[in-house]
């Protein structure tokens, strides 16, 4: 693993954007795996800035997002669809038809997950997957458990994730109870992985993930088995 200590969040965001920009410059038709959450917001801001400076062209880029709440409308400001347009897609020239997220409005969640997994495989696979890590060690919405889920699936959110995400809602009751997420196998199939970890509150879980035993109790620990992971942290 390539582990980079940034001095602060601003530098973490610039390094994150530089890694993604390097990927796009080396392969303009890159397939990016993208993530939501507070951590990548600065990275997206830097990517938008590089695009505005004419450094970065997203014209041939495609993307697959990691996850989406289930039972939420895309027009809901809390949807990950809305998040991605707000922070990135509305500000760069990535073609709309190249943008994919699991559809949280799908009637049949399992069919949607199967179709999403197939679409990723048919695209030729993800070149660079951006990840954050949850306070409980989750990546995507792969929550701690007894197994590493292989493929995109419908998952109940753990109580700790509901509490963590309630900061975006006026009450905990409003947080969606389930989500559609890429599986650990889907994530591990990406050619490269970029994990961003911000804030000292994540220090202990990051250390467990990077240096502790590989276990589905700490889903991110599986990244120890991936051959091309860059980790950037800011504490
Ligand atoms: P955060 O979320 O970036 O908002 O901390 C990370 C995650 O839960 O994966």
PDB file of C-alpha atoms and ligand atoms in Angstrom:
ATOM      1  CA  UNK A   1       0.000   0.000   0.000  1.00  0.00           C
ATOM      2  CA  UNK A   2       1.034   3.537  -0.713  1.00  0.00           C
ATOM      3  CA  UNK A   3       0.173   5.460   2.458  1.00  0.00           C
ATOM      4  CA  UNK A   4       0.384   9.250   2.353  1.00  0.00           C
ATOM      5  CA  UNK A   5       0.084  11.531   5.369  1.00  0.00           C
ATOM      6  CA  UNK A   6      -1.378  14.898   4.393  1.00  0.00           C
ATOM      7  CA  UNK A   7      -0.844  17.912   6.646  1.00  0.00           C
ATOM      8  CA  UNK A   8      -4.513  18.868   6.674  1.00  0.00           C
ATOM      9  CA  UNK A   9      -7.841  18.348   4.904  1.00  0.00           C
ATOM     10  CA  UNK A  10      -6.985  20.858   2.198  1.00  0.00           C
ATOM     11  CA  UNK A  11      -3.835  18.968   1.272  1.00  0.00           C
ATOM     12  CA  UNK A  12      -5.649  15.622   1.457  1.00  0.00           C
ATOM     13  CA  UNK A  13      -8.210  16.980  -1.020  1.00  0.00           C
ATOM     14  CA  UNK A  14      -5.516  18.248  -3.382  1.00  0.00           C
ATOM     15  CA  UNK A  15      -3.673  14.911  -3.270  1.00  0.00           C
ATOM     16  CA  UNK A  16      -6.931  13.004  -3.803  1.00  0.00           C
ATOM     17  CA  UNK A  17      -7.748  15.163  -6.812  1.00  0.00           C
ATOM     18  CA  UNK A  18      -4.210  14.783  -8.160  1.00  0.00           C
ATOM     19  CA  UNK A  19      -4.481  10.986  -8.062  1.00  0.00           C
ATOM     20  CA  UNK A  20      -7.825  11.073  -9.890  1.00  0.00           C
ATOM     21  CA  UNK A  21      -6.570  13.695 -12.366  1.00  0.00           C
ATOM     22  CA  UNK A  22      -3.510  11.554 -13.070  1.00  0.00           C
ATOM     23  CA  UNK A  23      -5.763   8.609 -13.800  1.00  0.00           C
ATOM     24  CA  UNK A  24      -7.876  10.649 -16.246  1.00  0.00           C
ATOM     25  CA  UNK A  25      -4.841  12.196 -17.959  1.00  0.00           C
ATOM     26  CA  UNK A  26      -3.263   8.765 -18.421  1.00  0.00           C
ATOM     27  CA  UNK A  27      -6.534   7.249 -19.658  1.00  0.00           C
ATOM     28  CA  UNK A  28      -9.103   9.835 -20.784  1.00  0.00           C
ATOM     29  CA  UNK A  29     -11.861   7.208 -21.012  1.00  0.00           C
ATOM     30  CA  UNK A  30     -11.277   6.024 -17.440  1.00  0.00           C
ATOM     31  CA  UNK A  31     -14.078   4.370 -15.549  1.00  0.00           C
ATOM     32  CA  UNK A  32     -14.169   5.922 -12.092  1.00  0.00           C
ATOM     33  CA  UNK A  33     -15.813   4.439  -9.032  1.00  0.00           C
ATOM     34  CA  UNK A  34     -17.060   7.379  -6.968  1.00  0.00           C
ATOM     35  CA  UNK A  35     -18.070   7.884  -3.356  1.00  0.00           C
ATOM     36  CA  UNK A  36     -20.198  10.278  -1.328  1.00  0.00           C
ATOM     37  CA  UNK A  37     -19.767  11.546   2.247  1.00  0.00           C
ATOM     38  CA  UNK A  38     -18.038  14.515   3.806  1.00  0.00           C
ATOM     39  CA  UNK A  39     -14.543  13.219   3.074  1.00  0.00           C
ATOM     40  CA  UNK A  40     -14.501  13.470  -0.758  1.00  0.00           C
ATOM     41  CA  UNK A  41     -16.222  16.888  -0.953  1.00  0.00           C
ATOM     42  CA  UNK A  42     -12.886  18.745  -1.037  1.00  0.00           C
ATOM     43  CA  UNK A  43     -11.503  16.349  -3.633  1.00  0.00           C
ATOM     44  CA  UNK A  44     -14.495  17.013  -5.895  1.00  0.00           C
ATOM     45  CA  UNK A  45     -14.025  20.762  -5.396  1.00  0.00           C
ATOM     46  CA  UNK A  46     -10.402  20.436  -6.538  1.00  0.00           C
ATOM     47  CA  UNK A  47     -11.426  18.356  -9.572  1.00  0.00           C
ATOM     48  CA  UNK A  48     -13.982  21.004 -10.540  1.00  0.00           C
ATOM     49  CA  UNK A  49     -11.260  23.623 -10.198  1.00  0.00           C
ATOM     50  CA  UNK A  50      -8.880  21.642 -12.445  1.00  0.00           C
ATOM     51  CA  UNK A  51     -11.679  21.323 -14.999  1.00  0.00           C
ATOM     52  CA  UNK A  52     -12.371  25.081 -14.894  1.00  0.00           C
ATOM     53  CA  UNK A  53      -8.670  25.758 -15.423  1.00  0.00           C
ATOM     54  CA  UNK A  54      -8.830  23.630 -18.577  1.00  0.00           C
ATOM     55  CA  UNK A  55      -6.478  21.060 -17.066  1.00  0.00           C
ATOM     56  CA  UNK A  56      -8.946  18.206 -16.900  1.00  0.00           C
ATOM     57  CA  UNK A  57     -11.399  16.982 -19.512  1.00  0.00           C
ATOM     58  CA  UNK A  58     -14.146  14.606 -18.322  1.00  0.00           C
ATOM     59  CA  UNK A  59     -15.575  14.238 -21.848  1.00  0.00           C
ATOM     60  CA  UNK A  60     -14.770  10.526 -22.119  1.00  0.00           C
ATOM     61  CA  UNK A  61     -14.949   9.601 -18.428  1.00  0.00           C
ATOM     62  CA  UNK A  62     -17.581   7.193 -17.097  1.00  0.00           C
ATOM     63  CA  UNK A  63     -18.526   6.675 -13.476  1.00  0.00           C
ATOM     64  CA  UNK A  64     -20.226   4.213 -11.198  1.00  0.00           C
ATOM     65  CA  UNK A  65     -21.123   5.302  -7.694  1.00  0.00           C
ATOM     66  CA  UNK A  66     -20.571   2.978  -4.788  1.00  0.00           C
ATOM     67  CA  UNK A  67     -24.008   3.156  -3.238  1.00  0.00           C
ATOM     68  CA  UNK A  68     -27.360   4.870  -2.864  1.00  0.00           C
ATOM     69  CA  UNK A  69     -30.028   4.957  -0.202  1.00  0.00           C
ATOM     70  CA  UNK A  70     -32.966   2.723  -1.022  1.00  0.00           C
ATOM     71  CA  UNK A  71     -36.502   4.093  -1.131  1.00  0.00           C
ATOM     72  CA  UNK A  72     -35.360   7.636  -1.770  1.00  0.00           C
ATOM     73  CA  UNK A  73     -36.151   9.736  -4.824  1.00  0.00           C
ATOM     74  CA  UNK A  74     -33.251  10.964  -6.944  1.00  0.00           C
ATOM     75  CA  UNK A  75     -34.729  14.449  -6.619  1.00  0.00           C
ATOM     76  CA  UNK A  76     -34.416  14.256  -2.807  1.00  0.00           C
ATOM     77  CA  UNK A  77     -31.486  16.506  -1.805  1.00  0.00           C
ATOM     78  CA  UNK A  78     -30.324  13.719   0.548  1.00  0.00           C
ATOM     79  CA  UNK A  79     -29.980  11.192  -2.278  1.00  0.00           C
ATOM     80  CA  UNK A  80     -26.458  10.339  -3.321  1.00  0.00           C
ATOM     81  CA  UNK A  81     -27.571  11.104  -6.874  1.00  0.00           C
ATOM     82  CA  UNK A  82     -28.283  14.700  -5.801  1.00  0.00           C
ATOM     83  CA  UNK A  83     -25.030  14.847  -3.809  1.00  0.00           C
ATOM     84  CA  UNK A  84     -22.971  13.845  -6.850  1.00  0.00           C
ATOM     85  CA  UNK A  85     -24.610  16.424  -9.118  1.00  0.00           C
ATOM     86  CA  UNK A  86     -24.228  19.114  -6.450  1.00  0.00           C
ATOM     87  CA  UNK A  87     -20.529  18.477  -5.840  1.00  0.00           C
ATOM     88  CA  UNK A  88     -19.227  17.198  -9.177  1.00  0.00           C
ATOM     89  CA  UNK A  89     -21.411  16.232 -12.121  1.00  0.00           C
ATOM     90  CA  UNK A  90     -23.103  19.641 -12.594  1.00  0.00           C
ATOM     91  CA  UNK A  91     -19.714  21.334 -12.741  1.00  0.00           C
ATOM     92  CA  UNK A  92     -17.683  19.142 -15.117  1.00  0.00           C
ATOM     93  CA  UNK A  93     -18.266  17.858 -18.652  1.00  0.00           C
ATOM     94  CA  UNK A  94     -18.876  14.202 -17.874  1.00  0.00           C
ATOM     95  CA  UNK A  95     -21.615  13.051 -20.296  1.00  0.00           C
ATOM     96  CA  UNK A  96     -24.888  12.336 -18.509  1.00  0.00           C
ATOM     97  CA  UNK A  97     -25.235   8.936 -20.149  1.00  0.00           C
ATOM     98  CA  UNK A  98     -21.851   7.907 -18.668  1.00  0.00           C
ATOM     99  CA  UNK A  99     -23.008   8.545 -15.087  1.00  0.00           C
ATOM    100  CA  UNK A 100     -24.373   5.622 -13.125  1.00  0.00           C
ATOM    101  CA  UNK A 101     -25.583   5.169  -9.571  1.00  0.00           C
ATOM    102  CA  UNK A 102     -27.689   2.347  -8.146  1.00  0.00           C
ATOM    103  CA  UNK A 103     -31.308   3.434  -8.536  1.00  0.00           C
ATOM    104  CA  UNK A 104     -32.798   3.892  -5.053  1.00  0.00           C
ATOM    105  CA  UNK A 105     -36.236   4.312  -6.669  1.00  0.00           C
ATOM    106  CA  UNK A 106     -36.237   0.825  -8.226  1.00  0.00           C
ATOM    107  CA  UNK A 107     -39.307  -1.263  -7.340  1.00  0.00           C
ATOM    108  CA  UNK A 108     -37.299  -4.463  -7.226  1.00  0.00           C
ATOM    109  CA  UNK A 109     -34.122  -3.791  -5.238  1.00  0.00           C
ATOM    110  CA  UNK A 110     -32.560  -7.187  -5.934  1.00  0.00           C
ATOM    111  CA  UNK A 111     -33.112  -6.915  -9.698  1.00  0.00           C
ATOM    112  CA  UNK A 112     -31.599  -3.416  -9.637  1.00  0.00           C
ATOM    113  CA  UNK A 113     -28.512  -4.734  -7.805  1.00  0.00           C
ATOM    114  CA  UNK A 114     -28.052  -7.573 -10.302  1.00  0.00           C
ATOM    115  CA  UNK A 115     -28.396  -5.175 -13.238  1.00  0.00           C
ATOM    116  CA  UNK A 116     -25.909  -2.726 -11.676  1.00  0.00           C
ATOM    117  CA  UNK A 117     -23.321  -5.435 -11.102  1.00  0.00           C
ATOM    118  CA  UNK A 118     -23.729  -6.598 -14.728  1.00  0.00           C
ATOM    119  CA  UNK A 119     -23.343  -3.050 -16.021  1.00  0.00           C
ATOM    120  CA  UNK A 120     -20.048  -2.622 -14.164  1.00  0.00           C
ATOM    121  CA  UNK A 121     -18.751  -5.920 -15.533  1.00  0.00           C
ATOM    122  CA  UNK A 122     -19.914  -5.080 -19.076  1.00  0.00           C
ATOM    123  CA  UNK A 123     -18.107  -1.722 -18.916  1.00  0.00           C
ATOM    124  CA  UNK A 124     -14.803  -3.570 -18.612  1.00  0.00           C
ATOM    125  CA  UNK A 125     -14.392  -2.808 -14.909  1.00  0.00           C
ATOM    126  CA  UNK A 126     -13.524   0.153 -12.730  1.00  0.00           C
ATOM    127  CA  UNK A 127     -10.093   1.727 -13.272  1.00  0.00           C
ATOM    128  CA  UNK A 128      -9.947   3.729 -10.048  1.00  0.00           C
ATOM    129  CA  UNK A 129     -12.310   3.375  -7.096  1.00  0.00           C
ATOM    130  CA  UNK A 130     -12.514   6.248  -4.614  1.00  0.00           C
ATOM    131  CA  UNK A 131     -13.445   5.200  -1.069  1.00  0.00           C
ATOM    132  CA  UNK A 132     -14.083   6.714   2.334  1.00  0.00           C
ATOM    133  CA  UNK A 133     -14.228   4.629   5.489  1.00  0.00           C
ATOM    134  CA  UNK A 134     -17.071   4.634   8.000  1.00  0.00           C
ATOM    135  CA  UNK A 135     -16.417   4.988  11.719  1.00  0.00           C
ATOM    136  CA  UNK A 136     -17.350   1.293  11.932  1.00  0.00           C
ATOM    137  CA  UNK A 137     -14.945   0.319   9.132  1.00  0.00           C
ATOM    138  CA  UNK A 138     -17.530   0.078   6.376  1.00  0.00           C
ATOM    139  CA  UNK A 139     -16.667   0.757   2.742  1.00  0.00           C
ATOM    140  CA  UNK A 140     -19.628   1.607   0.582  1.00  0.00           C
ATOM    141  CA  UNK A 141     -22.460   0.334   2.758  1.00  0.00           C
ATOM    142  CA  UNK A 142     -20.734  -2.967   3.457  1.00  0.00           C
ATOM    143  CA  UNK A 143     -21.356  -2.981   7.177  1.00  0.00           C
ATOM    144  CA  UNK A 144     -19.413  -5.106   9.709  1.00  0.00           C
ATOM    145  CA  UNK A 145     -20.692  -8.679   9.679  1.00  0.00           C
ATOM    146  CA  UNK A 146     -19.839 -12.342   9.351  1.00  0.00           C
ATOM    147  CA  UNK A 147     -18.980 -12.367   5.653  1.00  0.00           C
ATOM    148  CA  UNK A 148     -17.600 -10.110   2.929  1.00  0.00           C
ATOM    149  CA  UNK A 149     -20.572  -9.617   0.556  1.00  0.00           C
ATOM    150  CA  UNK A 150     -19.376 -10.347  -2.980  1.00  0.00           C
ATOM    151  CA  UNK A 151     -21.626  -8.331  -5.257  1.00  0.00           C
ATOM    152  CA  UNK A 152     -23.953  -5.330  -5.361  1.00  0.00           C
ATOM    153  CA  UNK A 153     -26.743  -5.956  -2.874  1.00  0.00           C
ATOM    154  CA  UNK A 154     -29.567  -4.459  -0.822  1.00  0.00           C
ATOM    155  CA  UNK A 155     -28.446  -3.945   2.767  1.00  0.00           C
ATOM    156  CA  UNK A 156     -29.920  -2.802   6.068  1.00  0.00           C
ATOM    157  CA  UNK A 157     -27.875   0.007   7.556  1.00  0.00           C
ATOM    158  CA  UNK A 158     -26.306  -0.614  10.938  1.00  0.00           C
ATOM    159  CA  UNK A 159     -27.437   1.490  13.881  1.00  0.00           C
ATOM    160  CA  UNK A 160     -24.017   3.215  14.024  1.00  0.00           C
ATOM    161  CA  UNK A 161     -24.288   4.238  10.357  1.00  0.00           C
ATOM    162  CA  UNK A 162     -27.822   5.553  10.878  1.00  0.00           C
ATOM    163  CA  UNK A 163     -26.550   7.612  13.825  1.00  0.00           C
ATOM    164  CA  UNK A 164     -23.507   8.855  11.825  1.00  0.00           C
ATOM    165  CA  UNK A 165     -25.691   9.861   8.855  1.00  0.00           C
ATOM    166  CA  UNK A 166     -28.357  11.494  11.011  1.00  0.00           C
ATOM    167  CA  UNK A 167     -26.131  14.598  11.084  1.00  0.00           C
ATOM    168  CA  UNK A 168     -27.559  15.404   7.647  1.00  0.00           C
ATOM    169  CA  UNK A 169     -31.184  15.038   8.851  1.00  0.00           C
ATOM    170  CA  UNK A 170     -33.290  16.811  11.446  1.00  0.00           C
ATOM    171  CA  UNK A 171     -33.938  13.528  13.259  1.00  0.00           C
ATOM    172  CA  UNK A 172     -32.593   9.993  13.279  1.00  0.00           C
ATOM    173  CA  UNK A 173     -36.013   8.629  12.245  1.00  0.00           C
ATOM    174  CA  UNK A 174     -35.687  10.319   8.846  1.00  0.00           C
ATOM    175  CA  UNK A 175     -32.480   8.480   7.860  1.00  0.00           C
ATOM    176  CA  UNK A 176     -33.210   5.752   5.298  1.00  0.00           C
ATOM    177  CA  UNK A 177     -32.986   2.251   6.783  1.00  0.00           C
ATOM    178  CA  UNK A 178     -31.461   0.497   3.816  1.00  0.00           C
ATOM    179  CA  UNK A 179     -29.277   1.046   0.795  1.00  0.00           C
ATOM    180  CA  UNK A 180     -28.026  -0.517  -2.424  1.00  0.00           C
ATOM    181  CA  UNK A 181     -24.269  -0.943  -2.388  1.00  0.00           C
ATOM    182  CA  UNK A 182     -21.475  -2.448  -4.421  1.00  0.00           C
ATOM    183  CA  UNK A 183     -20.191  -5.550  -2.671  1.00  0.00           C
ATOM    184  CA  UNK A 184     -16.695  -6.076  -1.339  1.00  0.00           C
ATOM    185  CA  UNK A 185     -15.997  -8.236  -4.399  1.00  0.00           C
ATOM    186  CA  UNK A 186     -17.156  -5.421  -6.703  1.00  0.00           C
ATOM    187  CA  UNK A 187     -14.838  -2.976  -4.930  1.00  0.00           C
ATOM    188  CA  UNK A 188     -11.882  -5.383  -4.884  1.00  0.00           C
ATOM    189  CA  UNK A 189     -12.242  -5.923  -8.648  1.00  0.00           C
ATOM    190  CA  UNK A 190     -11.312  -2.261  -9.287  1.00  0.00           C
ATOM    191  CA  UNK A 191      -7.847  -1.957 -10.795  1.00  0.00           C
ATOM    192  CA  UNK A 192      -6.786   0.787  -8.375  1.00  0.00           C
ATOM    193  CA  UNK A 193      -8.217   2.012  -5.090  1.00  0.00           C
ATOM    194  CA  UNK A 194      -7.893   5.444  -3.473  1.00  0.00           C
ATOM    195  CA  UNK A 195      -8.951   5.537   0.193  1.00  0.00           C
ATOM    196  CA  UNK A 196      -9.325   8.960   1.823  1.00  0.00           C
ATOM    197  CA  UNK A 197      -9.451   9.198   5.614  1.00  0.00           C
ATOM    198  CA  UNK A 198     -10.052  12.544   7.269  1.00  0.00           C
ATOM    199  CA  UNK A 199     -10.145  13.508  10.937  1.00  0.00           C
ATOM    200  CA  UNK A 200      -8.480  12.020  14.017  1.00  0.00           C
ATOM    201  CA  UNK A 201     -11.767  10.309  14.938  1.00  0.00           C
ATOM    202  CA  UNK A 202     -10.994   7.854  12.099  1.00  0.00           C
ATOM    203  CA  UNK A 203      -7.411   7.109  13.277  1.00  0.00           C
ATOM    204  CA  UNK A 204      -8.245   3.993  15.248  1.00  0.00           C
ATOM    205  CA  UNK A 205     -10.491   2.421  12.589  1.00  0.00           C
ATOM    206  CA  UNK A 206      -7.950   3.236   9.865  1.00  0.00           C
ATOM    207  CA  UNK A 207      -5.198   1.518  11.866  1.00  0.00           C
ATOM    208  CA  UNK A 208      -7.421  -1.519  12.433  1.00  0.00           C
ATOM    209  CA  UNK A 209      -8.205  -1.641   8.714  1.00  0.00           C
ATOM    210  CA  UNK A 210      -4.622  -1.245   7.492  1.00  0.00           C
ATOM    211  CA  UNK A 211      -2.679  -3.136  10.165  1.00  0.00           C
ATOM    212  CA  UNK A 212      -5.151  -5.373  11.989  1.00  0.00           C
ATOM    213  CA  UNK A 213      -6.470  -8.808  11.048  1.00  0.00           C
ATOM    214  CA  UNK A 214      -8.422  -9.054   7.803  1.00  0.00           C
ATOM    215  CA  UNK A 215     -11.973  -9.674   8.955  1.00  0.00           C
ATOM    216  CA  UNK A 216     -15.520  -8.854   7.795  1.00  0.00           C
ATOM    217  CA  UNK A 217     -15.939  -7.221  11.214  1.00  0.00           C
ATOM    218  CA  UNK A 218     -13.771  -4.445   9.775  1.00  0.00           C
ATOM    219  CA  UNK A 219     -14.859  -4.478   6.116  1.00  0.00           C
ATOM    220  CA  UNK A 220     -12.099  -2.081   4.974  1.00  0.00           C
ATOM    221  CA  UNK A 221      -9.448  -4.537   6.237  1.00  0.00           C
ATOM    222  CA  UNK A 222      -9.987  -6.524   3.031  1.00  0.00           C
ATOM    223  CA  UNK A 223      -8.091  -3.761   1.209  1.00  0.00           C
ATOM    224  CA  UNK A 224      -4.884  -5.309   2.600  1.00  0.00           C
ATOM    225  CA  UNK A 225      -5.411  -7.974  -0.087  1.00  0.00           C
ATOM    226  CA  UNK A 226      -5.662  -5.485  -2.971  1.00  0.00           C
ATOM    227  CA  UNK A 227      -2.508  -4.955  -5.017  1.00  0.00           C
ATOM    228  CA  UNK A 228      -2.892  -1.236  -5.802  1.00  0.00           C
ATOM    229  CA  UNK A 229      -4.213   0.850  -2.919  1.00  0.00           C
ATOM    230  CA  UNK A 230      -3.302   4.450  -2.136  1.00  0.00           C
ATOM    231  CA  UNK A 231      -4.386   5.747   1.268  1.00  0.00           C
ATOM    232  CA  UNK A 232      -4.339   9.463   2.065  1.00  0.00           C
ATOM    233  CA  UNK A 233      -5.039  10.615   5.640  1.00  0.00           C
ATOM    234  CA  UNK A 234      -4.819  13.990   7.363  1.00  0.00           C
ATOM    235  CA  UNK A 235      -4.071  13.406  11.068  1.00  0.00           C
TER     236      UNK A 235
HETATM  237  P1  LIG B   1     -17.730  10.425   5.693  1.00  0.00           P
HETATM  238  O1  LIG B   1     -18.305   8.972   5.400  1.00  0.00           O
HETATM  239  O2  LIG B   1     -16.797  10.750   4.564  1.00  0.00           O
HETATM  240  O3  LIG B   1     -18.934  11.294   5.704  1.00  0.00           O
HETATM  241  O4  LIG B   1     -17.009  10.342   7.008  1.00  0.00           O
HETATM  242  C1  LIG B   1     -17.426   7.969   5.089  1.00  0.00           C
HETATM  243  C2  LIG B   1     -18.192   6.670   4.969  1.00  0.00           C
HETATM  244  O5  LIG B   1     -19.134   6.427   5.741  1.00  0.00           O
HETATM  245  O6  LIG B   1     -17.837   5.865   4.088  1.00  0.00           O
END
